[in-house]
């Protein structure tokens, strides 16, 4: 499909086992707890001490990604980020990953090799071992299912349910850029529908594209928190959007929240494209999703320590459950946060 002019090898030429061997050949296990990866009926992981974390995610073509503008290598990278982000959100270290793929006839071996190149780059970057998966034919499009395994010391695990009254609400990175990047890609796709040689215009918005096409998992933050011996009272990764994810914390922790609009970290590029599209950058920040940044709470007394880590913004604090979750505008009015729900 993607590889019009280049070599195309049919999957049937390799067969299922040949394909798996080819795709997994360049992966090397690096974690001490990975006793056996690809090649047997099951991967073998040393349970060690502490808590084992397990999380699974599904990505469907046409629902979660569009291959007209999502390069397969980037998709492979993103699949790893999506999977390990949930382990990070428990304050854990991701160690192993399985990736199962459902593949339709439009994909050749070279396409899947690109996908796995992206998976490998991400695995190397985040120190995760690909230890297995499953491979099957599918009728329509590409399906990716990832299961991530991670580990955390008992005293460091961060649940959604631990936020306490007056805790600070902290956020990493900036919000809404991935969503604006998606808008840009969709706009250019519509403009060039049917063109043989599309020349989309992305100048000035590279940051937004990168946030959409090559998201970052915040392993660096988890490591920095550990090094500073800071244990968040609660944590969640920002996959659905700040409003929805903060409401999850409030629901699990039986608390309310006050966040301040003028403290939301929003990039210059997000503002610029929002203006161009007559969209609201704050809506992008609150409801956009797919930022894969971390939202966490810490006791008020830890403000200085947390700020010293860098790259973290305090956007508000935890309140009593009865007050609900509120966004405070610069003129001092309160707007109740709502989750737009399942997209
Ligand atoms: P089984 O029939 O026991 O499920 P498979 O032939 O499906 O075994 O898989 C053989 C090995 O290859 C297993 O270790 C499995 O985890 C791994 N594997 C299969 N498909 C993939 C894939 N798409 N990516 C990574 N590893 C895979
Ligand atoms: Mg199998």
GROMACS .gro file of C-alpha atoms and ligand atoms in nm:
model
  371
    1UNK     CA    1   0.000   0.000   0.000
    2UNK     CA    2   0.236   0.273   0.128
    3UNK     CA    3   0.527   0.149  -0.077
    4UNK     CA    4   0.410   0.219  -0.432
    5UNK     CA    5   0.744   0.236  -0.609
    6UNK     CA    6   0.951   0.031  -0.369
    7UNK     CA    7   0.989  -0.339  -0.322
    8UNK     CA    8   0.686  -0.523  -0.193
    9UNK     CA    9   0.712  -0.868  -0.043
   10UNK     CA   10   0.388  -1.054   0.017
   11UNK     CA   11   0.350  -1.181   0.371
   12UNK     CA   12   0.263  -1.522   0.225
   13UNK     CA   13   0.616  -1.543   0.083
   14UNK     CA   14   0.757  -1.549   0.436
   15UNK     CA   15   0.473  -1.723   0.614
   16UNK     CA   16   0.364  -1.635   0.967
   17UNK     CA   17   0.674  -1.767   1.142
   18UNK     CA   18   0.911  -1.617   0.887
   19UNK     CA   19   0.736  -1.284   0.931
   20UNK     CA   20   0.760  -1.295   1.312
   21UNK     CA   21   1.129  -1.389   1.291
   22UNK     CA   22   1.197  -1.104   1.052
   23UNK     CA   23   1.007  -0.844   1.251
   24UNK     CA   24   1.157  -0.939   1.586
   25UNK     CA   25   1.513  -1.020   1.472
   26UNK     CA   26   1.670  -0.688   1.575
   27UNK     CA   27   1.515  -0.665   1.921
   28UNK     CA   28   1.747  -0.732   2.216
   29UNK     CA   29   1.635  -0.782   2.573
   30UNK     CA   30   1.795  -0.544   2.819
   31UNK     CA   31   1.599  -0.576   3.142
   32UNK     CA   32   1.732  -0.808   3.411
   33UNK     CA   33   1.377  -0.925   3.483
   34UNK     CA   34   1.323  -1.042   3.125
   35UNK     CA   35   1.421  -1.408   3.143
   36UNK     CA   36   1.281  -1.510   2.804
   37UNK     CA   37   1.125  -1.302   2.529
   38UNK     CA   38   0.999  -1.393   2.183
   39UNK     CA   39   1.027  -1.755   2.071
   40UNK     CA   40   0.845  -1.980   2.317
   41UNK     CA   41   0.482  -2.022   2.418
   42UNK     CA   42   0.511  -1.747   2.676
   43UNK     CA   43   0.757  -1.482   2.781
   44UNK     CA   44   0.918  -1.543   3.119
   45UNK     CA   45   0.952  -1.249   3.356
   46UNK     CA   46   1.116  -1.261   3.698
   47UNK     CA   47   0.849  -1.141   3.941
   48UNK     CA   48   1.116  -1.000   4.172
   49UNK     CA   49   1.007  -0.784   4.464
   50UNK     CA   50   0.762  -0.496   4.470
   51UNK     CA   51   0.454  -0.462   4.253
   52UNK     CA   52   0.408  -0.578   3.896
   53UNK     CA   53   0.204  -0.342   3.673
   54UNK     CA   54   0.009  -0.463   3.371
   55UNK     CA   55  -0.175  -0.252   3.114
   56UNK     CA   56  -0.320  -0.310   2.771
   57UNK     CA   57  -0.426  -0.083   2.484
   58UNK     CA   58  -0.587  -0.126   2.144
   59UNK     CA   59  -0.528   0.089   1.834
   60UNK     CA   60  -0.759   0.048   1.533
   61UNK     CA   61  -0.702   0.187   1.186
   62UNK     CA   62  -0.970   0.439   1.094
   63UNK     CA   63  -1.059   0.494   1.460
   64UNK     CA   64  -0.733   0.564   1.640
   65UNK     CA   65  -0.507   0.641   1.345
   66UNK     CA   66  -0.530   0.733   0.978
   67UNK     CA   67  -0.254   0.590   0.759
   68UNK     CA   68  -0.302   0.855   0.490
   69UNK     CA   69  -0.088   1.085   0.705
   70UNK     CA   70   0.044   0.862   0.985
   71UNK     CA   71   0.374   0.705   0.876
   72UNK     CA   72   0.399   0.341   0.988
   73UNK     CA   73   0.730   0.397   1.161
   74UNK     CA   74   0.574   0.675   1.369
   75UNK     CA   75   0.275   0.455   1.443
   76UNK     CA   76   0.506   0.186   1.580
   77UNK     CA   77   0.676   0.442   1.801
   78UNK     CA   78   0.343   0.583   1.919
   79UNK     CA   79   0.207   0.235   1.999
   80UNK     CA   80   0.493   0.189   2.249
   81UNK     CA   81   0.438   0.536   2.399
   82UNK     CA   82   0.064   0.474   2.441
   83UNK     CA   83   0.133   0.141   2.611
   84UNK     CA   84   0.406   0.247   2.853
   85UNK     CA   85   0.240   0.577   2.943
   86UNK     CA   86  -0.006   0.383   3.161
   87UNK     CA   87   0.279   0.216   3.350
   88UNK     CA   88   0.444   0.556   3.405
   89UNK     CA   89   0.111   0.690   3.534
   90UNK     CA   90   0.133   0.438   3.821
   91UNK     CA   91   0.480   0.582   3.895
   92UNK     CA   92   0.627   0.260   3.757
   93UNK     CA   93   0.911   0.168   3.525
   94UNK     CA   94   0.801  -0.005   3.205
   95UNK     CA   95   1.010  -0.315   3.131
   96UNK     CA   96   0.834  -0.548   2.887
   97UNK     CA   97   0.589  -0.514   2.602
   98UNK     CA   98   0.389  -0.748   2.385
   99UNK     CA   99   0.252  -0.631   2.051
  100UNK     CA  100  -0.017  -0.818   1.862
  101UNK     CA  101  -0.107  -0.724   1.508
  102UNK     CA  102  -0.403  -0.790   1.281
  103UNK     CA  103  -0.295  -0.726   0.923
  104UNK     CA  104  -0.503  -0.696   0.606
  105UNK     CA  105  -0.386  -0.789   0.257
  106UNK     CA  106  -0.294  -0.429   0.168
  107UNK     CA  107   0.019  -0.451   0.387
  108UNK     CA  108   0.341  -0.601   0.261
  109UNK     CA  109   0.635  -0.722   0.466
  110UNK     CA  110   0.817  -0.390   0.410
  111UNK     CA  111   0.523  -0.199   0.561
  112UNK     CA  112   0.533  -0.411   0.875
  113UNK     CA  113   0.910  -0.380   0.889
  114UNK     CA  114   0.864  -0.001   0.905
  115UNK     CA  115   0.611  -0.040   1.184
  116UNK     CA  116   0.854  -0.257   1.381
  117UNK     CA  117   1.142  -0.017   1.313
  118UNK     CA  118   0.940   0.244   1.500
  119UNK     CA  119   0.860  -0.003   1.778
  120UNK     CA  120   1.230  -0.082   1.811
  121UNK     CA  121   1.338   0.281   1.826
  122UNK     CA  122   1.086   0.344   2.106
  123UNK     CA  123   1.181   0.025   2.292
  124UNK     CA  124   1.545   0.130   2.284
  125UNK     CA  125   1.465   0.486   2.388
  126UNK     CA  126   1.255   0.377   2.688
  127UNK     CA  127   1.448   0.063   2.782
  128UNK     CA  128   1.156  -0.172   2.716
  129UNK     CA  129   1.190  -0.531   2.589
  130UNK     CA  130   0.951  -0.659   2.322
  131UNK     CA  131   0.884  -1.007   2.460
  132UNK     CA  132   0.602  -1.138   2.245
  133UNK     CA  133   0.281  -1.083   2.058
  134UNK     CA  134   0.049  -1.250   1.814
  135UNK     CA  135   0.006  -1.215   1.440
  136UNK     CA  136  -0.314  -1.267   1.249
  137UNK     CA  137  -0.479  -1.171   0.922
  138UNK     CA  138  -0.759  -0.917   0.940
  139UNK     CA  139  -1.035  -0.833   0.693
  140UNK     CA  140  -1.011  -0.457   0.723
  141UNK     CA  141  -0.709  -0.249   0.804
  142UNK     CA  142  -0.449  -0.267   1.074
  143UNK     CA  143  -0.509  -0.352   1.439
  144UNK     CA  144  -0.247  -0.309   1.709
  145UNK     CA  145  -0.284  -0.445   2.059
  146UNK     CA  146  -0.013  -0.367   2.312
  147UNK     CA  147   0.035  -0.502   2.662
  148UNK     CA  148   0.295  -0.334   2.880
  149UNK     CA  149   0.448  -0.478   3.196
  150UNK     CA  150   0.621  -0.260   3.451
  151UNK     CA  151   0.735  -0.252   3.807
  152UNK     CA  152   0.714  -0.019   4.105
  153UNK     CA  153   0.825  -0.031   4.466
  154UNK     CA  154   0.526  -0.072   4.698
  155UNK     CA  155   0.584   0.259   4.871
  156UNK     CA  156   0.603   0.449   4.541
  157UNK     CA  157   0.293   0.329   4.358
  158UNK     CA  158   0.063   0.620   4.260
  159UNK     CA  159  -0.307   0.545   4.223
  160UNK     CA  160  -0.575   0.776   4.091
  161UNK     CA  161  -0.738   0.757   4.431
  162UNK     CA  162  -0.476   0.917   4.658
  163UNK     CA  163  -0.529   1.292   4.611
  164UNK     CA  164  -0.583   1.478   4.941
  165UNK     CA  165  -0.737   1.813   5.032
  166UNK     CA  166  -0.504   2.107   4.946
  167UNK     CA  167  -0.266   1.892   4.739
  168UNK     CA  168  -0.112   2.075   4.444
  169UNK     CA  169  -0.220   1.972   4.094
  170UNK     CA  170   0.089   1.941   3.876
  171UNK     CA  171   0.122   1.889   3.505
  172UNK     CA  172   0.419   1.807   3.280
  173UNK     CA  173   0.483   1.955   2.935
  174UNK     CA  174   0.211   2.148   2.753
  175UNK     CA  175  -0.145   2.072   2.655
  176UNK     CA  176  -0.350   2.069   2.336
  177UNK     CA  177  -0.063   2.052   2.087
  178UNK     CA  178  -0.129   1.693   1.978
  179UNK     CA  179  -0.492   1.780   1.918
  180UNK     CA  180  -0.403   2.087   1.711
  181UNK     CA  181  -0.153   1.874   1.517
  182UNK     CA  182  -0.435   1.634   1.434
  183UNK     CA  183  -0.649   1.927   1.317
  184UNK     CA  184  -0.372   2.042   1.088
  185UNK     CA  185  -0.323   1.695   0.938
  186UNK     CA  186  -0.698   1.656   0.885
  187UNK     CA  187  -0.718   1.998   0.720
  188UNK     CA  188  -0.436   1.920   0.478
  189UNK     CA  189  -0.586   1.579   0.408
  190UNK     CA  190  -0.916   1.739   0.306
  191UNK     CA  191  -0.737   2.000   0.094
  192UNK     CA  192  -0.542   1.735  -0.095
  193UNK     CA  193  -0.803   1.462  -0.123
  194UNK     CA  194  -0.750   1.292  -0.459
  195UNK     CA  195  -0.428   1.483  -0.548
  196UNK     CA  196  -0.156   1.258  -0.689
  197UNK     CA  197   0.125   1.460  -0.531
  198UNK     CA  198   0.000   1.639  -0.223
  199UNK     CA  199   0.219   1.927  -0.103
  200UNK     CA  200   0.074   2.007   0.237
  201UNK     CA  201   0.181   2.326   0.416
  202UNK     CA  202   0.309   2.267   0.765
  203UNK     CA  203   0.568   2.547   0.807
  204UNK     CA  204   0.574   2.694   1.152
  205UNK     CA  205   0.368   2.408   1.293
  206UNK     CA  206   0.632   2.134   1.310
  207UNK     CA  207   0.598   2.120   1.688
  208UNK     CA  208   0.226   2.039   1.662
  209UNK     CA  209   0.291   1.763   1.408
  210UNK     CA  210   0.561   1.617   1.627
  211UNK     CA  211   0.327   1.612   1.927
  212UNK     CA  212   0.068   1.422   1.723
  213UNK     CA  213   0.296   1.193   1.524
  214UNK     CA  214   0.578   1.133   1.772
  215UNK     CA  215   0.446   1.175   2.126
  216UNK     CA  216   0.681   1.146   2.421
  217UNK     CA  217   0.633   0.915   2.719
  218UNK     CA  218   0.746   1.094   3.035
  219UNK     CA  219   0.985   0.833   3.170
  220UNK     CA  220   1.219   1.126   3.245
  221UNK     CA  221   0.969   1.267   3.495
  222UNK     CA  222   0.920   0.933   3.671
  223UNK     CA  223   1.297   0.901   3.704
  224UNK     CA  224   1.330   1.260   3.828
  225UNK     CA  225   1.056   1.206   4.090
  226UNK     CA  226   1.234   0.894   4.209
  227UNK     CA  227   1.572   1.065   4.224
  228UNK     CA  228   1.419   1.348   4.431
  229UNK     CA  229   1.233   1.092   4.646
  230UNK     CA  230   0.897   1.254   4.567
  231UNK     CA  231   0.597   1.020   4.562
  232UNK     CA  232   0.286   1.176   4.405
  233UNK     CA  233  -0.030   1.126   4.611
  234UNK     CA  234  -0.217   1.048   4.286
  235UNK     CA  235  -0.133   1.035   3.917
  236UNK     CA  236  -0.289   0.977   3.573
  237UNK     CA  237  -0.154   1.009   3.220
  238UNK     CA  238  -0.323   1.266   2.995
  239UNK     CA  239  -0.471   1.053   2.721
  240UNK     CA  240  -0.831   1.177   2.713
  241UNK     CA  241  -0.773   1.547   2.787
  242UNK     CA  242  -0.707   1.743   3.106
  243UNK     CA  243  -1.075   1.790   3.196
  244UNK     CA  244  -1.167   1.426   3.163
  245UNK     CA  245  -0.849   1.298   3.328
  246UNK     CA  246  -0.870   1.542   3.622
  247UNK     CA  247  -1.232   1.437   3.673
  248UNK     CA  248  -1.109   1.077   3.695
  249UNK     CA  249  -0.873   1.177   3.976
  250UNK     CA  250  -1.155   1.363   4.152
  251UNK     CA  251  -1.391   1.068   4.118
  252UNK     CA  252  -1.136   0.812   4.242
  253UNK     CA  253  -1.005   1.036   4.521
  254UNK     CA  254  -1.351   1.164   4.620
  255UNK     CA  255  -1.237   1.524   4.598
  256UNK     CA  256  -1.287   1.844   4.403
  257UNK     CA  257  -1.033   2.060   4.221
  258UNK     CA  258  -0.963   2.421   4.130
  259UNK     CA  259  -0.742   2.483   3.829
  260UNK     CA  260  -0.653   2.826   3.694
  261UNK     CA  261  -0.696   2.901   3.325
  262UNK     CA  262  -0.399   3.134   3.309
  263UNK     CA  263  -0.173   2.864   3.450
  264UNK     CA  264  -0.248   2.605   3.183
  265UNK     CA  265   0.070   2.533   2.985
  266UNK     CA  266  -0.019   2.595   2.618
  267UNK     CA  267   0.247   2.630   2.349
  268UNK     CA  268   0.288   2.929   2.119
  269UNK     CA  269   0.219   2.706   1.816
  270UNK     CA  270  -0.106   2.583   1.970
  271UNK     CA  271  -0.221   2.943   2.016
  272UNK     CA  272  -0.116   3.035   1.662
  273UNK     CA  273  -0.296   2.750   1.486
  274UNK     CA  274  -0.605   2.790   1.706
  275UNK     CA  275  -0.621   3.154   1.599
  276UNK     CA  276  -0.582   3.059   1.233
  277UNK     CA  277  -0.860   2.798   1.258
  278UNK     CA  278  -1.086   3.018   1.476
  279UNK     CA  279  -1.065   2.750   1.744
  280UNK     CA  280  -1.024   2.796   2.120
  281UNK     CA  281  -0.678   2.690   2.245
  282UNK     CA  282  -0.819   2.640   2.595
  283UNK     CA  283  -1.073   2.391   2.462
  284UNK     CA  284  -0.784   2.210   2.290
  285UNK     CA  285  -0.592   2.205   2.620
  286UNK     CA  286  -0.890   2.085   2.826
  287UNK     CA  287  -1.044   1.833   2.588
  288UNK     CA  288  -0.787   1.762   2.319
  289UNK     CA  289  -0.625   1.449   2.458
  290UNK     CA  290  -0.336   1.236   2.332
  291UNK     CA  291  -0.076   1.458   2.502
  292UNK     CA  292   0.062   1.164   2.707
  293UNK     CA  293   0.183   1.409   2.968
  294UNK     CA  294   0.141   1.332   3.337
  295UNK     CA  295  -0.106   1.489   3.578
  296UNK     CA  296  -0.022   1.431   3.943
  297UNK     CA  297  -0.082   1.567   4.288
  298UNK     CA  298   0.166   1.629   4.570
  299UNK     CA  299   0.127   1.769   4.921
  300UNK     CA  300   0.135   2.149   4.938
  301UNK     CA  301   0.460   2.135   5.136
  302UNK     CA  302   0.642   1.981   4.837
  303UNK     CA  303   0.589   2.276   4.602
  304UNK     CA  304   0.953   2.390   4.600
  305UNK     CA  305   1.091   2.040   4.556
  306UNK     CA  306   0.859   1.970   4.263
  307UNK     CA  307   0.924   2.302   4.093
  308UNK     CA  308   1.299   2.239   4.124
  309UNK     CA  309   1.264   1.941   3.889
  310UNK     CA  310   1.180   2.172   3.597
  311UNK     CA  311   0.926   2.122   3.319
  312UNK     CA  312   0.638   2.095   3.566
  313UNK     CA  313   0.359   2.348   3.617
  314UNK     CA  314   0.134   2.376   3.921
  315UNK     CA  315  -0.209   2.453   3.775
  316UNK     CA  316  -0.426   2.442   4.086
  317UNK     CA  317  -0.513   2.248   4.397
  318UNK     CA  318  -0.742   1.980   4.536
  319UNK     CA  319  -1.061   2.094   4.712
  320UNK     CA  320  -1.348   1.924   4.895
  321UNK     CA  321  -1.563   1.686   4.693
  322UNK     CA  322  -1.870   1.908   4.741
  323UNK     CA  323  -1.713   2.197   4.544
  324UNK     CA  324  -1.668   1.990   4.225
  325UNK     CA  325  -1.395   2.044   3.968
  326UNK     CA  326  -1.368   2.407   3.862
  327UNK     CA  327  -1.174   2.608   3.608
  328UNK     CA  328  -1.106   2.960   3.736
  329UNK     CA  329  -1.091   3.223   3.460
  330UNK     CA  330  -0.865   3.533   3.486
  331UNK     CA  331  -1.168   3.751   3.576
  332UNK     CA  332  -1.231   3.522   3.873
  333UNK     CA  333  -1.538   3.331   3.757
  334UNK     CA  334  -1.568   2.955   3.803
  335UNK     CA  335  -1.658   2.720   3.520
  336UNK     CA  336  -1.745   2.358   3.607
  337UNK     CA  337  -1.522   2.112   3.421
  338UNK     CA  338  -1.705   1.858   3.211
  339UNK     CA  339  -1.576   1.560   3.017
  340UNK     CA  340  -1.704   1.550   2.660
  341UNK     CA  341  -1.687   1.172   2.688
  342UNK     CA  342  -1.591   0.896   2.459
  343UNK     CA  343  -1.460   1.009   2.119
  344LIG     P1  344   0.163  -1.942   1.964
  344LIG     O1  345   0.106  -2.027   1.857
  344LIG     O2  346   0.213  -2.016   2.085
  344LIG     O3  347   0.075  -1.824   1.997
  344LIG     P2  348   0.315  -1.787   1.780
  344LIG     O4  349   0.365  -1.866   1.667
  344LIG     O5  350   0.195  -1.699   1.762
  344LIG     O6  351   0.297  -1.883   1.905
  344LIG     O7  352   0.432  -1.697   1.834
  344LIG     C1  353   0.566  -1.746   1.846
  344LIG     C2  354   0.646  -1.645   1.924
  344LIG     O8  355   0.651  -1.522   1.852
  344LIG     C3  356   0.589  -1.612   2.060
  344LIG     O9  357   0.698  -1.586   2.147
  344LIG     C4  358   0.510  -1.486   2.036
  344LIG    O10  359   0.498  -1.408   2.153
  344LIG     C5  360   0.595  -1.417   1.929
  344LIG     N1  361   0.516  -1.330   1.840
  344LIG     C6  362   0.415  -1.366   1.757
  344LIG     N2  363   0.368  -1.261   1.687
  344LIG     C7  364   0.442  -1.154   1.726
  344LIG     C8  365   0.443  -1.016   1.690
  344LIG     N3  366   0.357  -0.963   1.602
  344LIG     N4  367   0.533  -0.934   1.750
  344LIG     C9  368   0.619  -0.985   1.841
  344LIG     N5  369   0.626  -1.113   1.877
  344LIG    C10  370   0.538  -1.198   1.821
  345LIG    MG1  371   0.018  -1.699   1.849
   0.00000   0.00000   0.00000
